[in-house]
């Protein structure tokens, strides 16, 4: 088989198998071929993973931060050295074009390892003067963290979660999406090769039930999920029962506002990036593109021209710009949304259906004259389907952009600097761009508001989500007790 790993799970520093677990077939979505067969984690595998994490964590937390950082930096170097083969595996696992996986997936993961390696040794506390006495604070690791990944950026997600967790002295048990289970196993191998002690990063495979069993374990201090809102609500509730820390990176229906004075080419290019990259399977995509009426005709014309030129095809060909969706199930879902948009009266500008008979390919699709009430303006499609809506005034656009339960991301395109900041200030979203879209450097915190999430990944903000404050009061004189 093309991409069969040595075993399904990676626990306590080595590969582990338990064929009693239900089968997971890994499918290359460009052809439908089965490229690996794995098994879900059984109770015994989960127990081994959690026990080894709990066992290894205290000694890891007691190390000097620079020593932990050195191991993460080594792992980042190994990722960069092996990027071509890792990118190929990511393409087989997800169907994303190699043109993207070579530059976006593992490289962004390596950035996270380097960044948090740099940050960890700088994390300290404060001293609080209290007259004769004083207090101080320290930031401690949380303990065992569970990471649960989505299928759209499987290896990046594994890195974005494990890098801050490990840098700050935690252990992690990571469950990849059952749709894309391969990359996280490579990360576990690389960590061990870089010198990470066994047990600190374990990978267990499985569907939702494995995830919820991990989240419910009493040894777990924190859960970080990337997934849909519906899953987030379940996982958050389970975590609440144990009063565990959470980071929730969930779905969105983010707006991009394009004003008449915007640079046309930049706005069109960004709207395409924010709808077609990874065949539209990006949580922060700007899937409601609000275009001011004065620029609408020119915007749609350039958008149609540039979209028609997108090269769809073999994901392993470096010239290919768009691959298939991740699975046949996702294909059916996206085609369903396209048919609904047509039935609800949106104007099809280009695309609008499946491409070819084999594989889960969808043509890059643009609908214009979309209204706020249409299904494609309300629900997350997670495919290459852009909805263009028009507007007259700034106030109207902001109000309509905010009329959603999601709050992941937002973008604005305008040459008026004052308006840019005013509009971004008024938009309800956790991650925003002005005259840019979907750039997520590790230095910048990333996450959502409203139903789109809780907590932040990346940036200094992530330190707070993988550590906790301990306050220590120091008495410097006699104890003043009334008894
Ligand atoms: P999903 O919610 O179906 O699954 C996400 C993960 O949760 C998978 O690993 C799955 O096995 C697991 N899971 C499912 N049910 C569970 C349960 N009851 N308990 C514990 N774990 C459970 O999401 P998906 O289809 O893999 O990914 C697409 C979704 O993820 C989209 O909504 C997208 O917007 C979102 N997403 C968000 C971000 C972000 O950073 N905000 C990034 C990528 C994807």
Short mmCIF file of C-alpha atoms in Angstrom, two decimals, residues 227-396:
data_model
loop_
_atom_site.label_atom_id
_atom_site.label_comp_id
_atom_site.label_asym_id
_atom_site.label_seq_id
_atom_site.Cartn_x
_atom_site.Cartn_y
_atom_site.Cartn_z
CA UNK A 227 -13.28 20.97 14.13
CA UNK A 228 -16.84 21.91 13.40
CA UNK A 229 -19.11 23.89 15.73
CA UNK A 230 -21.29 20.83 16.37
CA UNK A 231 -18.29 18.78 17.53
CA UNK A 232 -16.98 21.74 19.50
CA UNK A 233 -20.20 21.97 21.45
CA UNK A 234 -19.99 18.27 22.40
CA UNK A 235 -16.30 18.35 23.31
CA UNK A 236 -16.63 21.61 25.27
CA UNK A 237 -19.50 20.10 27.30
CA UNK A 238 -17.47 16.95 28.04
CA UNK A 239 -14.49 19.05 29.08
CA UNK A 240 -16.72 21.17 31.31
CA UNK A 241 -17.74 18.10 33.29
CA UNK A 242 -14.12 17.75 34.38
CA UNK A 243 -13.53 21.55 34.54
CA UNK A 244 -10.73 21.17 32.00
CA UNK A 245 -9.11 24.01 30.08
CA UNK A 246 -10.18 24.24 26.45
CA UNK A 247 -9.13 25.77 23.16
CA UNK A 248 -11.84 25.50 20.51
CA UNK A 249 -10.95 26.30 16.89
CA UNK A 250 -14.25 25.87 15.10
CA UNK A 251 -15.97 26.76 11.86
CA UNK A 252 -16.87 30.08 10.28
CA UNK A 253 -18.75 31.98 7.59
CA UNK A 254 -16.40 34.90 7.41
CA UNK A 255 -17.00 38.14 5.48
CA UNK A 256 -14.67 40.03 3.15
CA UNK A 257 -15.80 43.63 2.52
CA UNK A 258 -14.61 45.13 -0.77
CA UNK A 259 -15.18 48.89 -1.07
CA UNK A 260 -15.33 50.83 -4.35
CA UNK A 261 -11.90 52.36 -3.75
CA UNK A 262 -10.14 49.00 -3.23
CA UNK A 263 -7.33 47.79 -5.49
CA UNK A 264 -9.33 45.55 -7.83
CA UNK A 265 -6.60 43.00 -8.53
CA UNK A 266 -5.68 42.68 -4.85
CA UNK A 267 -9.30 42.28 -3.76
CA UNK A 268 -10.01 39.67 -6.46
CA UNK A 269 -6.78 37.80 -5.69
CA UNK A 270 -7.48 37.76 -1.96
CA UNK A 271 -11.08 36.66 -2.41
CA UNK A 272 -9.79 33.78 -4.55
CA UNK A 273 -7.14 32.86 -1.98
CA UNK A 274 -9.80 33.02 0.71
CA UNK A 275 -12.16 30.69 -1.16
CA UNK A 276 -10.12 28.40 -3.39
CA UNK A 277 -6.91 27.59 -1.49
CA UNK A 278 -7.02 23.94 -0.31
CA UNK A 279 -10.11 23.62 -2.55
CA UNK A 280 -11.92 25.92 -0.16
CA UNK A 281 -11.42 23.67 2.87
CA UNK A 282 -10.08 26.37 5.18
CA UNK A 283 -11.94 27.37 8.34
CA UNK A 284 -11.13 31.08 8.09
CA UNK A 285 -12.20 31.40 4.44
CA UNK A 286 -13.98 34.61 3.47
CA UNK A 287 -16.97 32.86 2.00
CA UNK A 288 -19.27 35.89 2.03
CA UNK A 289 -17.67 38.44 -0.26
CA UNK A 290 -19.56 41.74 0.12
CA UNK A 291 -18.76 43.95 -2.88
CA UNK A 292 -19.80 47.61 -3.06
CA UNK A 293 -22.06 48.24 -6.04
CA UNK A 294 -19.72 50.70 -7.82
CA UNK A 295 -17.00 48.05 -8.27
CA UNK A 296 -19.23 44.98 -8.62
CA UNK A 297 -19.26 44.59 -12.41
CA UNK A 298 -15.48 44.95 -12.76
CA UNK A 299 -14.90 42.70 -9.74
CA UNK A 300 -17.04 39.90 -11.17
CA UNK A 301 -15.45 40.17 -14.59
CA UNK A 302 -11.87 39.84 -13.28
CA UNK A 303 -12.95 37.16 -10.83
CA UNK A 304 -14.50 35.10 -13.62
CA UNK A 305 -11.41 35.50 -15.83
CA UNK A 306 -8.95 34.57 -13.12
CA UNK A 307 -11.07 31.70 -11.77
CA UNK A 308 -11.39 30.17 -15.25
CA UNK A 309 -7.58 30.01 -15.41
CA UNK A 310 -7.20 27.90 -12.23
CA UNK A 311 -5.43 24.62 -13.05
CA UNK A 312 -7.36 21.71 -11.56
CA UNK A 313 -5.90 18.23 -11.69
CA UNK A 314 -3.33 15.74 -10.42
CA UNK A 315 -2.33 16.93 -6.95
CA UNK A 316 1.18 15.48 -7.31
CA UNK A 317 1.89 17.66 -10.39
CA UNK A 318 3.58 20.85 -9.21
CA UNK A 319 1.70 22.89 -11.82
CA UNK A 320 -1.68 21.92 -10.35
CA UNK A 321 -3.35 24.70 -8.39
CA UNK A 322 -6.44 22.90 -7.12
CA UNK A 323 -6.91 19.27 -6.13
CA UNK A 324 -9.96 17.28 -5.09
CA UNK A 325 -11.96 17.67 -1.90
CA UNK A 326 -10.83 15.46 0.96
CA UNK A 327 -13.46 12.73 0.52
CA UNK A 328 -16.47 11.49 -1.41
CA UNK A 329 -18.65 12.55 1.54
CA UNK A 330 -17.32 16.12 1.34
CA UNK A 331 -17.87 16.08 -2.44
CA UNK A 332 -21.53 15.13 -1.99
CA UNK A 333 -21.99 17.83 0.65
CA UNK A 334 -20.46 20.58 -1.48
CA UNK A 335 -22.37 19.56 -4.64
CA UNK A 336 -25.54 19.68 -2.54
CA UNK A 337 -24.80 23.30 -1.52
CA UNK A 338 -24.15 24.22 -5.17
CA UNK A 339 -27.52 22.81 -6.24
CA UNK A 340 -29.26 24.60 -3.35
CA UNK A 341 -27.66 27.90 -4.36
CA UNK A 342 -28.93 27.46 -7.93
CA UNK A 343 -32.40 26.54 -6.70
CA UNK A 344 -32.51 29.53 -4.36
CA UNK A 345 -31.81 31.93 -7.24
CA UNK A 346 -28.12 32.84 -6.94
CA UNK A 347 -26.48 33.74 -10.28
CA UNK A 348 -23.83 31.20 -11.31
CA UNK A 349 -20.79 33.08 -12.66
CA UNK A 350 -18.46 30.11 -13.15
CA UNK A 351 -17.96 26.49 -12.12
CA UNK A 352 -21.04 24.95 -10.58
CA UNK A 353 -20.43 21.21 -10.51
CA UNK A 354 -18.14 18.22 -10.32
CA UNK A 355 -15.01 18.13 -12.48
CA UNK A 356 -14.35 14.81 -14.20
CA UNK A 357 -15.78 11.45 -13.29
CA UNK A 358 -13.00 10.19 -11.00
CA UNK A 359 -11.97 11.57 -7.65
CA UNK A 360 -13.63 14.21 -5.51
CA UNK A 361 -12.99 17.20 -7.79
CA UNK A 362 -15.26 20.26 -7.83
CA UNK A 363 -14.89 23.17 -10.24
CA UNK A 364 -14.01 26.47 -8.56
CA UNK A 365 -17.42 28.07 -8.31
CA UNK A 366 -18.62 31.67 -7.96
CA UNK A 367 -22.19 32.75 -7.27
CA UNK A 368 -23.22 36.40 -7.55
CA UNK A 369 -26.41 38.17 -6.41
CA UNK A 370 -26.37 36.08 -3.26
CA UNK A 371 -28.71 37.39 -0.56
CA UNK A 372 -28.23 37.10 3.20
CA UNK A 373 -31.07 34.58 3.55
CA UNK A 374 -29.67 32.06 1.03
CA UNK A 375 -28.23 28.84 2.42
CA UNK A 376 -24.74 29.46 0.94
CA UNK A 377 -24.64 32.82 2.78
CA UNK A 378 -25.46 31.15 6.08
CA UNK A 379 -23.83 27.72 6.27
CA UNK A 380 -20.21 26.66 6.06
CA UNK A 381 -19.77 24.89 2.69
CA UNK A 382 -16.10 23.91 3.08
CA UNK A 383 -15.49 23.68 -0.65
CA UNK A 384 -14.42 25.98 -3.52
CA UNK A 385 -17.67 27.94 -3.57
CA UNK A 386 -17.59 31.74 -3.33
CA UNK A 387 -20.72 33.77 -2.59
CA UNK A 388 -20.66 37.39 -3.80
CA UNK A 389 -23.17 39.75 -2.20
CA UNK A 390 -23.53 43.46 -3.03
CA UNK A 391 -23.94 46.46 -0.74
CA UNK A 392 -24.41 50.23 -0.83
CA UNK A 393 -23.14 51.73 2.44
CA UNK A 394 -20.47 50.92 5.00
CA UNK A 395 -22.97 50.70 7.87
CA UNK A 396 -25.14 48.31 5.91
#
